[in-house]
Short mmCIF file of C-alpha atoms and ligand atoms in Angstrom, two decimals:
data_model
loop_
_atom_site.label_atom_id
_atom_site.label_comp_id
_atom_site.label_asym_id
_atom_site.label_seq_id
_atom_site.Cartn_x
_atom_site.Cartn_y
_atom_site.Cartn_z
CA UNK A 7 152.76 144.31 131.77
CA UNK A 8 151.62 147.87 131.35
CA UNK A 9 150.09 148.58 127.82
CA UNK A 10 151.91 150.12 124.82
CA UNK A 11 150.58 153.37 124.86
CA UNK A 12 150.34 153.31 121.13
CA UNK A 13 147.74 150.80 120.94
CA UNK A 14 145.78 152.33 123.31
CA UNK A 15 145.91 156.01 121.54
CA UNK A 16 145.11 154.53 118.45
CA UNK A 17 141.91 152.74 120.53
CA UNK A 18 140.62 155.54 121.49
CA UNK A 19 141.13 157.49 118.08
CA UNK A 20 138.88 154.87 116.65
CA UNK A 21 135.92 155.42 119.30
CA UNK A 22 136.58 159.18 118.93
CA UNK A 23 136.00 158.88 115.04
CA UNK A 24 132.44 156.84 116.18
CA UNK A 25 131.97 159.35 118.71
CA UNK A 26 131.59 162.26 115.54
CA UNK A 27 129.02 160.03 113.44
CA UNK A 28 125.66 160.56 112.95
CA UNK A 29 122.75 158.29 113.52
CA UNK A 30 119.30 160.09 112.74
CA UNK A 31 116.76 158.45 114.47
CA UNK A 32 113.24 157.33 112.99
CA UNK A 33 110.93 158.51 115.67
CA UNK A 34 109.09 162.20 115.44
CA UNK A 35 109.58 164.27 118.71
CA UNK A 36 106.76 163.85 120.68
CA UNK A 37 107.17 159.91 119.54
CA UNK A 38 110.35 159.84 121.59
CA UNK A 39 108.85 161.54 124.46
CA UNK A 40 105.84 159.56 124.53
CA UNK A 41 107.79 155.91 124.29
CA UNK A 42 110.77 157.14 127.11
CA UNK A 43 107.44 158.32 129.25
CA UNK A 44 105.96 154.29 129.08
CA UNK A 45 109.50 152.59 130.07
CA UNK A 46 109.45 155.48 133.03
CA UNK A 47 106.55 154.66 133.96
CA UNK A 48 106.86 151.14 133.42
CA UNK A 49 109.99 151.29 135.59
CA UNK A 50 108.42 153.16 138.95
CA UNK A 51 107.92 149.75 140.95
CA UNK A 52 106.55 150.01 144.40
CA UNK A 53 110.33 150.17 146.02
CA UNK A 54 111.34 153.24 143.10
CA UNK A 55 108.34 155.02 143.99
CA UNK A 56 108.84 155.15 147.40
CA UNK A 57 112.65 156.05 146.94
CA UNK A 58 111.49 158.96 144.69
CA UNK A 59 108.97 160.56 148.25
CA UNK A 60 112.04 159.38 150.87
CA UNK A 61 114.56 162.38 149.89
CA UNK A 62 115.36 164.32 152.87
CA UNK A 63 117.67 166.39 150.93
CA UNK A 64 120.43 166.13 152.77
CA UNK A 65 123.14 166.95 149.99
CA UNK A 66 125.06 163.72 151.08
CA UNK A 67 124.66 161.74 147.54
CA UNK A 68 126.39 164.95 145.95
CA UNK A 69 129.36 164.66 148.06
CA UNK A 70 129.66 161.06 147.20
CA UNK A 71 129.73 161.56 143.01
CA UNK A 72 132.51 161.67 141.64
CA UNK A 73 131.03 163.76 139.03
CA UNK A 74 129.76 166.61 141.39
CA UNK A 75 132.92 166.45 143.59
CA UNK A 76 134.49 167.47 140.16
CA UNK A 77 132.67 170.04 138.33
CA UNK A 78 130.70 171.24 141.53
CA UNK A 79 128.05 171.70 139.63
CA UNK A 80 124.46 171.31 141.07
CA UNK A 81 123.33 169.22 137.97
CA UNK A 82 125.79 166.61 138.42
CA UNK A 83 123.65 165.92 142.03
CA UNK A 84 123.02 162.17 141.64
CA UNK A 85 119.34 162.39 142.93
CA UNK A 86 118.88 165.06 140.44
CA UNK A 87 119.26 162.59 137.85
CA UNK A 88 115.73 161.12 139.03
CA UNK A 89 113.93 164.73 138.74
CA UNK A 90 111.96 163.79 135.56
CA UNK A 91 111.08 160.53 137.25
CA UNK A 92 109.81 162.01 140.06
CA UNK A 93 107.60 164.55 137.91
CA UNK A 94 106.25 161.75 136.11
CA UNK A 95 105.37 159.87 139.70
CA UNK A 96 103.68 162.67 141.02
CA UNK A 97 101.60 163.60 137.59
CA UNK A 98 100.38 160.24 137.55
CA UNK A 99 101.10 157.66 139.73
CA UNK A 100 101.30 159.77 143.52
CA UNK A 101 98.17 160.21 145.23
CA UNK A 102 98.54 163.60 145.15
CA UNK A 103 98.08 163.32 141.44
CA UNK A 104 95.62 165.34 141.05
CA UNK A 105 97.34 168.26 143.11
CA UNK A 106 100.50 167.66 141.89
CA UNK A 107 99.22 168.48 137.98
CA UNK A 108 98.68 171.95 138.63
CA UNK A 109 101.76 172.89 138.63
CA UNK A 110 104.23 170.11 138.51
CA UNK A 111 105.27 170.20 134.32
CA UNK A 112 105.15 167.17 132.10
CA UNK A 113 108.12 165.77 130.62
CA UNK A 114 109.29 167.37 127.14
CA UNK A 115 111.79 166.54 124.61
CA UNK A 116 113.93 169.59 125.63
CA UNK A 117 113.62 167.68 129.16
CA UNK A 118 114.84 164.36 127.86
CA UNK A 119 117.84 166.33 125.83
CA UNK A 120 118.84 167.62 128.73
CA UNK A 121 119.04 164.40 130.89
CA UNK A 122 120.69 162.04 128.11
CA UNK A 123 123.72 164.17 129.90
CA UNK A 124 122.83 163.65 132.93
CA UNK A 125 122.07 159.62 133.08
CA UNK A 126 125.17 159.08 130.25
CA UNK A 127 127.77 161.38 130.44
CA UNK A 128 127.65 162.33 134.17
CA UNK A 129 126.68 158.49 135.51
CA UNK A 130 128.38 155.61 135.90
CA UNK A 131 125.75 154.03 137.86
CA UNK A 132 128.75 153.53 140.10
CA UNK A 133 126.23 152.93 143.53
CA UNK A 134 128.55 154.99 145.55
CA UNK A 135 125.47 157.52 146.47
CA UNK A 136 122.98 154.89 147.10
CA UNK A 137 125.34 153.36 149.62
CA UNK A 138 126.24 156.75 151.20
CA UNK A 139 123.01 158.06 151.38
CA UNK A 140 120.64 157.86 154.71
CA UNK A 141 117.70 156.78 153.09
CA UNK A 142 119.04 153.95 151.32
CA UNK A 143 117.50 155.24 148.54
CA UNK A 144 118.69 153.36 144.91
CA UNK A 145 119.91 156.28 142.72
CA UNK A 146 121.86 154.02 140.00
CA UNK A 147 118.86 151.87 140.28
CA UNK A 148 116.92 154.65 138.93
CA UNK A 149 119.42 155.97 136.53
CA UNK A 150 119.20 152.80 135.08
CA UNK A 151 115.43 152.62 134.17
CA UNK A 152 116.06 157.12 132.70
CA UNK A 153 118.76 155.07 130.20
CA UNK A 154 116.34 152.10 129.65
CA UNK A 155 113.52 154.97 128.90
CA UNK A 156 116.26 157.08 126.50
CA UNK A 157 117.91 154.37 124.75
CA UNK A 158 114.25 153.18 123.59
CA UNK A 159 114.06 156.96 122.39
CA UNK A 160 117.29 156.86 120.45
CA UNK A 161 118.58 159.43 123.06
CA UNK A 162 121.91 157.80 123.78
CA UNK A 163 125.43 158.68 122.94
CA UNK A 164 125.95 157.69 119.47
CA UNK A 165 129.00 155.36 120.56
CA UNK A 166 126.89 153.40 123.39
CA UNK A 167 124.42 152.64 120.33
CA UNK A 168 126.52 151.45 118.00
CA UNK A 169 128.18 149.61 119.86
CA UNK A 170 124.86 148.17 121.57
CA UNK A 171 123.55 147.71 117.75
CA UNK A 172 126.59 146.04 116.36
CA UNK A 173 126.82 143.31 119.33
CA UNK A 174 122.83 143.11 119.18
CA UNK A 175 122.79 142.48 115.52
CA UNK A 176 126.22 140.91 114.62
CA UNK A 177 127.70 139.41 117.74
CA UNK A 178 130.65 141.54 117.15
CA UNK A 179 132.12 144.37 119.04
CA UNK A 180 134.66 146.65 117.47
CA UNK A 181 134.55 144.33 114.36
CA UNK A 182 135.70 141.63 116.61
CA UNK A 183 133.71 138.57 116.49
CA UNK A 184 134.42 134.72 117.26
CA UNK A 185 135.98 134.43 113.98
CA UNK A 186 138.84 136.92 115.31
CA UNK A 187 138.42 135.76 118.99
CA UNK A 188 139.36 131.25 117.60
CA UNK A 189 142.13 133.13 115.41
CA UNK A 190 143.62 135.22 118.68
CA UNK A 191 143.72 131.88 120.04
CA UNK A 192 145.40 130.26 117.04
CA UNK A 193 148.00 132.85 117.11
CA UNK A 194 148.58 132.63 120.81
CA UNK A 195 148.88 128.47 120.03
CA UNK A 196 151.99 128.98 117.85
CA UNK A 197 153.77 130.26 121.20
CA UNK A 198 153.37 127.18 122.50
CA UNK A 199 150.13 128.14 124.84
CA UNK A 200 147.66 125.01 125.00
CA UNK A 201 144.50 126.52 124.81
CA UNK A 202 141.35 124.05 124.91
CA UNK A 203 138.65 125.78 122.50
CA UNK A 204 135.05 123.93 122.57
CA UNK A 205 135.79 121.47 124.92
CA UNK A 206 132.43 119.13 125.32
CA UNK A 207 133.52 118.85 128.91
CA UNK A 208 135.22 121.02 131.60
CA UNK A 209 134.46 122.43 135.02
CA UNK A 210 135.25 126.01 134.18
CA UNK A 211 134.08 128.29 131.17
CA UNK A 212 136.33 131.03 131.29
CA UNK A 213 135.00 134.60 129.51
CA UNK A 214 137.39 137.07 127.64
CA UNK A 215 136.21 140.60 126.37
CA UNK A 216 136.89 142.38 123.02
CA UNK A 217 139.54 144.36 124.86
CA UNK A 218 141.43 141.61 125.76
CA UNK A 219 141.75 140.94 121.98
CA UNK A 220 142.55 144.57 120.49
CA UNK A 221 144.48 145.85 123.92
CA UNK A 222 145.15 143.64 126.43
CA UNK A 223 146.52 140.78 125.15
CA UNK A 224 148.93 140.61 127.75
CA UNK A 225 145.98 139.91 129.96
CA UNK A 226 144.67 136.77 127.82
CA UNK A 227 147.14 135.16 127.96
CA UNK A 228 148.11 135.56 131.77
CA UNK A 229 144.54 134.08 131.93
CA UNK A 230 145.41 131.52 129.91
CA UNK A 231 148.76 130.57 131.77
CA UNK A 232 146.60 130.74 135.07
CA UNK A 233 143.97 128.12 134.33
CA UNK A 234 146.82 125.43 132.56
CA UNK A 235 148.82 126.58 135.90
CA UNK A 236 146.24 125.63 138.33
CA UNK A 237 145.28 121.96 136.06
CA UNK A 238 141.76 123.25 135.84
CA UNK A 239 139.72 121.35 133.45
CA UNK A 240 139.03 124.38 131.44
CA UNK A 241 137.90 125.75 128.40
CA UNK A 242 136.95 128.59 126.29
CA UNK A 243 133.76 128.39 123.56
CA UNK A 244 133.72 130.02 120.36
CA UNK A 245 130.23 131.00 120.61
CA UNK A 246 129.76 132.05 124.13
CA UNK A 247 133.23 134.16 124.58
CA UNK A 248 132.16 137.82 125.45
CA UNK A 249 132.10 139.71 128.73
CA UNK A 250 130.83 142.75 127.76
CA UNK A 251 127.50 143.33 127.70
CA UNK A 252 126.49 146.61 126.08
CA UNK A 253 122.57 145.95 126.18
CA UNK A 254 123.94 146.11 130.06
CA UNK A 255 124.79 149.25 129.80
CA UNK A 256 122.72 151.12 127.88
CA UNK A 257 119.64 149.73 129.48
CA UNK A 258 118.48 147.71 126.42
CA UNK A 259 117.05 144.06 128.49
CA UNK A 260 116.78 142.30 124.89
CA UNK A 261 120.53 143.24 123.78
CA UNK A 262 121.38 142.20 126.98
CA UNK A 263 119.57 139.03 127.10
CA UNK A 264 120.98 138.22 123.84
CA UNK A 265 124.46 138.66 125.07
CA UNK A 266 123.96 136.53 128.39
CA UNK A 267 121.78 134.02 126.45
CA UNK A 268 125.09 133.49 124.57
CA UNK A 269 127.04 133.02 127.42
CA UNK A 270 124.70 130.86 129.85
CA UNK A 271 124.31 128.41 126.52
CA UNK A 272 127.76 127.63 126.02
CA UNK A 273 128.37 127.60 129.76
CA UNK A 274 125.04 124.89 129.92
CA UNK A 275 126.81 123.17 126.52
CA UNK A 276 129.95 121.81 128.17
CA UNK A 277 128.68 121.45 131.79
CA UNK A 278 130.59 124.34 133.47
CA UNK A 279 129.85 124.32 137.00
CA UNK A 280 131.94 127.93 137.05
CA UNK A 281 132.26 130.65 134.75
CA UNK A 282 134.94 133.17 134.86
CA UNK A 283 134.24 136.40 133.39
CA UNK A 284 137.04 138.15 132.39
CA UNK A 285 138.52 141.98 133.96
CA UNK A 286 135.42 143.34 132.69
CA UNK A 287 133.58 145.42 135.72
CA UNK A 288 130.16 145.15 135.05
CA UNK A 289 130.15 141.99 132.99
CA UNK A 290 129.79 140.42 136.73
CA UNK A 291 126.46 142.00 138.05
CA UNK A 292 125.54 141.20 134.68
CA UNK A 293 125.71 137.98 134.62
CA UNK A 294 126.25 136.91 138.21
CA UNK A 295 122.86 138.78 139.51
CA UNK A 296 120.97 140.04 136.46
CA UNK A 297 121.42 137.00 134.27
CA UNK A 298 119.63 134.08 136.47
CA UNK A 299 116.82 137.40 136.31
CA UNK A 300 117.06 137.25 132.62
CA UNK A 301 116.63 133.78 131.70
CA UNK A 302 113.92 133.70 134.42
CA UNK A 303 115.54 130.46 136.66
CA UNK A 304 118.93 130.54 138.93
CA UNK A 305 121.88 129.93 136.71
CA UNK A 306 123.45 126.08 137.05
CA UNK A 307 126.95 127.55 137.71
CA UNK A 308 128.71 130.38 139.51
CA UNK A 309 129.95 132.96 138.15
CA UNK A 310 133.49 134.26 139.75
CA UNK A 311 134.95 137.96 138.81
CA UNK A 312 138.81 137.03 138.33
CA UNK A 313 140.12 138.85 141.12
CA UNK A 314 137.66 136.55 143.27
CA UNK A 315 139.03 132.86 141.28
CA UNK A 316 142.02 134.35 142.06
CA UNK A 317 142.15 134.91 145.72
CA UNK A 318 140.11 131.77 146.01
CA UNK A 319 142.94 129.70 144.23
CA UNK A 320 145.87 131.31 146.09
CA UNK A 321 143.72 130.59 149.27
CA UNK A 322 142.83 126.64 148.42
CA UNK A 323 146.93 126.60 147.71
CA UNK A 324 146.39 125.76 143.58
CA UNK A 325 147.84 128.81 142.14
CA UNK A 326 150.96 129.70 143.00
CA UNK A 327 152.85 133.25 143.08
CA UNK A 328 156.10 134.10 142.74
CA UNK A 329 156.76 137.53 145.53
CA UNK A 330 157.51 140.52 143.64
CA UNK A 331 158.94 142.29 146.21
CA UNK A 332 158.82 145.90 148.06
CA UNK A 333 161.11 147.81 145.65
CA UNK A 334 158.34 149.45 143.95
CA UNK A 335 155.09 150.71 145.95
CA UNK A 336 151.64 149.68 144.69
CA UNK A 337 147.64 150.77 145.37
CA UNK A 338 145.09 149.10 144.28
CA UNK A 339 141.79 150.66 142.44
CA UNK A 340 138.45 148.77 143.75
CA UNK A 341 136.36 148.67 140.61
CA UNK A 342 132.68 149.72 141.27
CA UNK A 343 131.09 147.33 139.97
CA UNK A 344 133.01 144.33 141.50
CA UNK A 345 134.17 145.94 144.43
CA UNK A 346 131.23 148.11 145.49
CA UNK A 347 128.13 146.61 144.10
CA UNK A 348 129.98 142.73 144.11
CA UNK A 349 131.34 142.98 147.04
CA UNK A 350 134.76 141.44 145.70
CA UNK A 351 137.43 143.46 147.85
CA UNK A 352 139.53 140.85 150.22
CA UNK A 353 140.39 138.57 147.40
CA UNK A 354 142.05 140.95 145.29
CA UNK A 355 143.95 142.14 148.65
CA UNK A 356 144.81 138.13 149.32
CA UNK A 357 146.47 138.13 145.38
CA UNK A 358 148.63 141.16 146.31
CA UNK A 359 149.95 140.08 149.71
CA UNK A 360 150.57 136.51 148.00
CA UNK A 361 152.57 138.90 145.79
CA UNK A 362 154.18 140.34 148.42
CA UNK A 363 153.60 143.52 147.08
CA UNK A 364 154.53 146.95 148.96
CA UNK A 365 150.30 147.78 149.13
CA UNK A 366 149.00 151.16 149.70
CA UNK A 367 145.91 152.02 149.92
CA UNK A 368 144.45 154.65 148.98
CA UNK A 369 141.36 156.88 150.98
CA UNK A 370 138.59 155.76 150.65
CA UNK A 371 139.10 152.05 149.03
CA UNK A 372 137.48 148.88 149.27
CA UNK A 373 133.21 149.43 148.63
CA UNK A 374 133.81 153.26 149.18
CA UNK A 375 136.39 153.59 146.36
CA UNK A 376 135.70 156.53 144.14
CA UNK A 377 134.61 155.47 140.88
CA UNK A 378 137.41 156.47 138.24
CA UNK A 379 134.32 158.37 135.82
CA UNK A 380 135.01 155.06 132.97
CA UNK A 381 132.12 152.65 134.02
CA UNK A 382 128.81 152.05 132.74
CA UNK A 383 130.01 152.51 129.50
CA UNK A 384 131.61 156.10 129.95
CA UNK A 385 134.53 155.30 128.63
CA UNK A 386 133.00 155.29 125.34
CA UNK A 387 131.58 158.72 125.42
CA UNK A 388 133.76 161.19 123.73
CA UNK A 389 132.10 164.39 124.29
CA UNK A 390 132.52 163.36 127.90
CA UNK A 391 136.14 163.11 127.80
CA UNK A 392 136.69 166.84 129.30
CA UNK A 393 134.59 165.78 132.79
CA UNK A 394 136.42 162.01 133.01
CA UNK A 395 139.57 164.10 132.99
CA UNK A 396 138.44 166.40 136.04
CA UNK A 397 137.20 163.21 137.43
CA UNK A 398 140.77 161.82 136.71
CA UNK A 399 142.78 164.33 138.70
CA UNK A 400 140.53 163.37 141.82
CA UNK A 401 141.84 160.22 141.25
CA UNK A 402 145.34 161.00 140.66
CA UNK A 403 145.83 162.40 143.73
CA UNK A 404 144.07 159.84 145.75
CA UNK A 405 146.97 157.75 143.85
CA UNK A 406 149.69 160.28 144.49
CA UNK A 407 148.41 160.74 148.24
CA UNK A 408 149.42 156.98 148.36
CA UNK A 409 152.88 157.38 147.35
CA UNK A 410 152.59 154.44 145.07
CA UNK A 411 154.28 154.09 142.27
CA UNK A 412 152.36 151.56 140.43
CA UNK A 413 148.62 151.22 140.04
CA UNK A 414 147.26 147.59 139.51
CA UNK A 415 143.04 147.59 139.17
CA UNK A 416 140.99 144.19 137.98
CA UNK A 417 138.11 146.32 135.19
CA UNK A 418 139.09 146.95 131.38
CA UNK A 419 136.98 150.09 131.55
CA UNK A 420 138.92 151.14 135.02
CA UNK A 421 142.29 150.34 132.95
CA UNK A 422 141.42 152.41 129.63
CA UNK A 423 139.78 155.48 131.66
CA UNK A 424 142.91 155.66 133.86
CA UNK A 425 145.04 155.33 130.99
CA UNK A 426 143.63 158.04 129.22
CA UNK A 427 143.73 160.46 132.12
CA UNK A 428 147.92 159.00 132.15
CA UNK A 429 147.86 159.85 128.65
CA UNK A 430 146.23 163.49 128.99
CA UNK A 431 147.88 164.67 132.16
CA UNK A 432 151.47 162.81 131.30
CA UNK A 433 151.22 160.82 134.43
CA UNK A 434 153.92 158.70 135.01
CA UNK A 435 152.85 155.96 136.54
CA UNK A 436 152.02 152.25 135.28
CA UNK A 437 148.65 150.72 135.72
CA UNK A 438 148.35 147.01 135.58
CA UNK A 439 145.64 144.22 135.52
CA UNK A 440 145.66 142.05 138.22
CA UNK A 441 145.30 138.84 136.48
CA UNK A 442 148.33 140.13 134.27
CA UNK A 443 150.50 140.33 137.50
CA UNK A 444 149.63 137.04 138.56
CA UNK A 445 150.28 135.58 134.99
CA UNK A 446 154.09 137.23 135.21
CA UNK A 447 154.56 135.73 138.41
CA UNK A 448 153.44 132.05 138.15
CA UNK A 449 155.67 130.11 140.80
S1 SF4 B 7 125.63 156.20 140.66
FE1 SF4 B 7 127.75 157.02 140.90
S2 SF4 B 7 128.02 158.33 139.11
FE2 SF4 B 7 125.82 157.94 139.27
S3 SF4 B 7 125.05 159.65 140.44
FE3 SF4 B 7 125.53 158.03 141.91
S4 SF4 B 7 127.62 158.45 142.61
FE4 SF4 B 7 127.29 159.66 140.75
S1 SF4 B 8 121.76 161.50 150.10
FE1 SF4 B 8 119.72 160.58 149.84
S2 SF4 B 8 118.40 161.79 151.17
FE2 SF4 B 8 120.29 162.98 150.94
S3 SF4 B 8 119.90 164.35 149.17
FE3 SF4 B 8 120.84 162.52 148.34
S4 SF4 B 8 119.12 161.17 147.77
FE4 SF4 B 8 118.29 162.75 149.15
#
């Protein structure tokens, strides 16, 4: 079911009331520049390097971001976003080093102020220009090591820190923990849901995310009608319970280890031979790719997005849909991360045809799909709420152009950016999570 709008405005009031704080950091200056300068260079691998000499400048990546195609501004060009990288490759790492010193500048804080925009506010490390552009060169790949280098120099956006601090240091997220995760569950068990919790045994851990708990309810418990529906031997753990993974996203490796470490324990505690992660875009990158990286040997389970457990059960014939039928018209949003960079973009298509769903789709979709501006943590940002609204209307009338009625998508972040660009232009059209649709449709 669509969300109550309520909930969600009083959401994002909260993160806006983060988004004002501040959070001085400890480090002089020149110490900021100096540590951001070693994870940089650090970071410039063999494959980086030669990315950073292969630009032809052909002005395709620009086309591609979201970002540029909305503010048309040349900063928001995503190979741009490597500049400072590429000054500090060819001061000290190019063999033209010595050349290049003369009169290529080092990096300064003023610099690194200025590119905290770029690699936060302006980047969702989406991939869309790495896969458009003719040299194959790995743009979000870089972007990723400039907000590994500022988030070690405290230059991040103060709500991306906290919220990488408080899950770091306290497990929590938003205040919610796996004390308030076991008593969600408890409430949802007085409906009459049977919900196995800590199981010592079962085939299939299955993930939720902290916005499951404070907004999408709805969503948990489709989840939760979809695994008893299917007679998986399932459960969910109190201590390994959390998609999101903010060290993820703010380029911090030992937040982020942390928060898999959490995971690929409890999955490893009751012998999971799958885990589910829940609607959660990059939770499955994370964990699915980056995760067997992390603990340093190939994870002893799969890990399945939900869109792709779901088109794999309607496909084996376990779950079981009830049509909805072609009264209302519906396009689909390909999250980034799962779509693009997962490659998960039949099986959600399979789910919506066993739905029997009137699907349009909208140009370009699938791995192409323009990113809605809310990944890679964006969402969060609140200063960077007027550019995720320019990005929005791009994406509104890719949706209009459709002539759908209803948006469904399978990514929390995808669901809260779109829903605050419903919210801010009064658009009046429902977006739903997939998984939700299923769970209202069980056969
Ligand atoms: S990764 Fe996405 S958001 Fe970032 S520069 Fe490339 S296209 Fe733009
Ligand atoms: S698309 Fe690739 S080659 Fe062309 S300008 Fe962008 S980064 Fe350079």
């Amino acid at each position: 079911m669509p969300v109550d709008m309520n909930v969600a405005q009083a959401f994002m009031e909260q993160v806006q009331e983060m988004g004002k704080m501040e959070v001085p950091s400890k480090l002089s200056d020149q110490e900021r520049v100096e540590t951001a300068k070693q994870v940089i260079r650090d970071g410039i691998n063999a494959q980086l390097a030669i990315d950073l000499e292969a630009c032809v400048h052909c002005g395709l990546c620009a086309e591609a971001c979201h970002f540029y195609l909305a503010s048309k501004d040349p900063k928001h060009t995503p190979i741009r976003k490597l500049d400072l990288m590429k000054r500090m490759y060819r001061r000290e790492r190019s063999p033209a080093r010595w050349l290049y010193r003369l009169f290529v500048k080092d990096v300064t804080i003023d610099d690194l102020n200025e590119w905290e925009e770029l690699v936060y506010d302006s980047c969702t490390v989406c991939m869309r220009c790495s896969l458009i552009c003719p040299m194959g060169i790995n743009i979000g790949g870089g972007v990723a090591v400039m907000r590994a280098a500022m988030r070690t120099a405290d230059l991040m956006p103060v709500e991306m820190r906290l919220v990488g601090q408080e899950q770091a240091e306290k497990g929590t997220i938003f205040g919610v923990g796996s004390e308030q995760f076991v008593q969600t569950l408890e409430e949802l068990r007085k409906t009459g849901l049977k919900i196995p919790l800590d199981e010592p045994e079962a085939d299939i851990l299955v993930l939720s995310a902290v916005t499951d708990i404070v907004l999408f309810k709805d969503t948990l418990v489709s989840t939760i009608k979809i695994m008893n529906h299917i007679g998986a031997k399932w459960t969910f753990s109190s201590q390994g319970y959390e998609s999101a993974n903010f060290g993820y996203m703010t380029g911090d490796q030992e937040w982020q280890c942390a928060a898999s470490k959490r995971v690929y324990d409890a999955a490893v505690a009751c012998g999971a031979k799958t885990v589910i992660v829940a609607e959660c875009g990059h939770s499955y990158p994370t964990l699915r790719w980056a995760g067997a990286e992390l603990m340093g040997k190939p994870l002893p389970f799969e890990v399945l997005a939900p869109s792709e457990f779901l088109g794999r059960e309607i496909q084996a014939g376990r779950l079981k849909v009830k049509p909805i039928g072609k009264q209302a018209k519906f396009t689909f949003h390909d999250p980034c991360k799962i779509g693009r960079i997962g490659g998960v973009v039949d099986a959600p298509r399979v789910v919506l045809d066993a739905l029997g769903v009137d699907l349009t789709e909208t140009e370009p979709h699938g791995v192409e799909n323009l990113c809605c501006g809310g990944g890679g943590g964006n969402f969060l940002i609140t200063r960077a709420l007027p550019l995720r609204l320019k990005v929005f209307e791009l994406k509104m009338k890719q949706f209009d152009d459709t002539g759908a009625e209803e948006v469904v998508t399978s990514c929390d972040s995808c669901m809260m950016n779109i829903m605050a660009g419903t919210m801010a232009h009064q658009w009046p059209k429902p977006t739903h999570s997939l998984m939700d649709l299923v769970g209202h449709h069980l056969a």
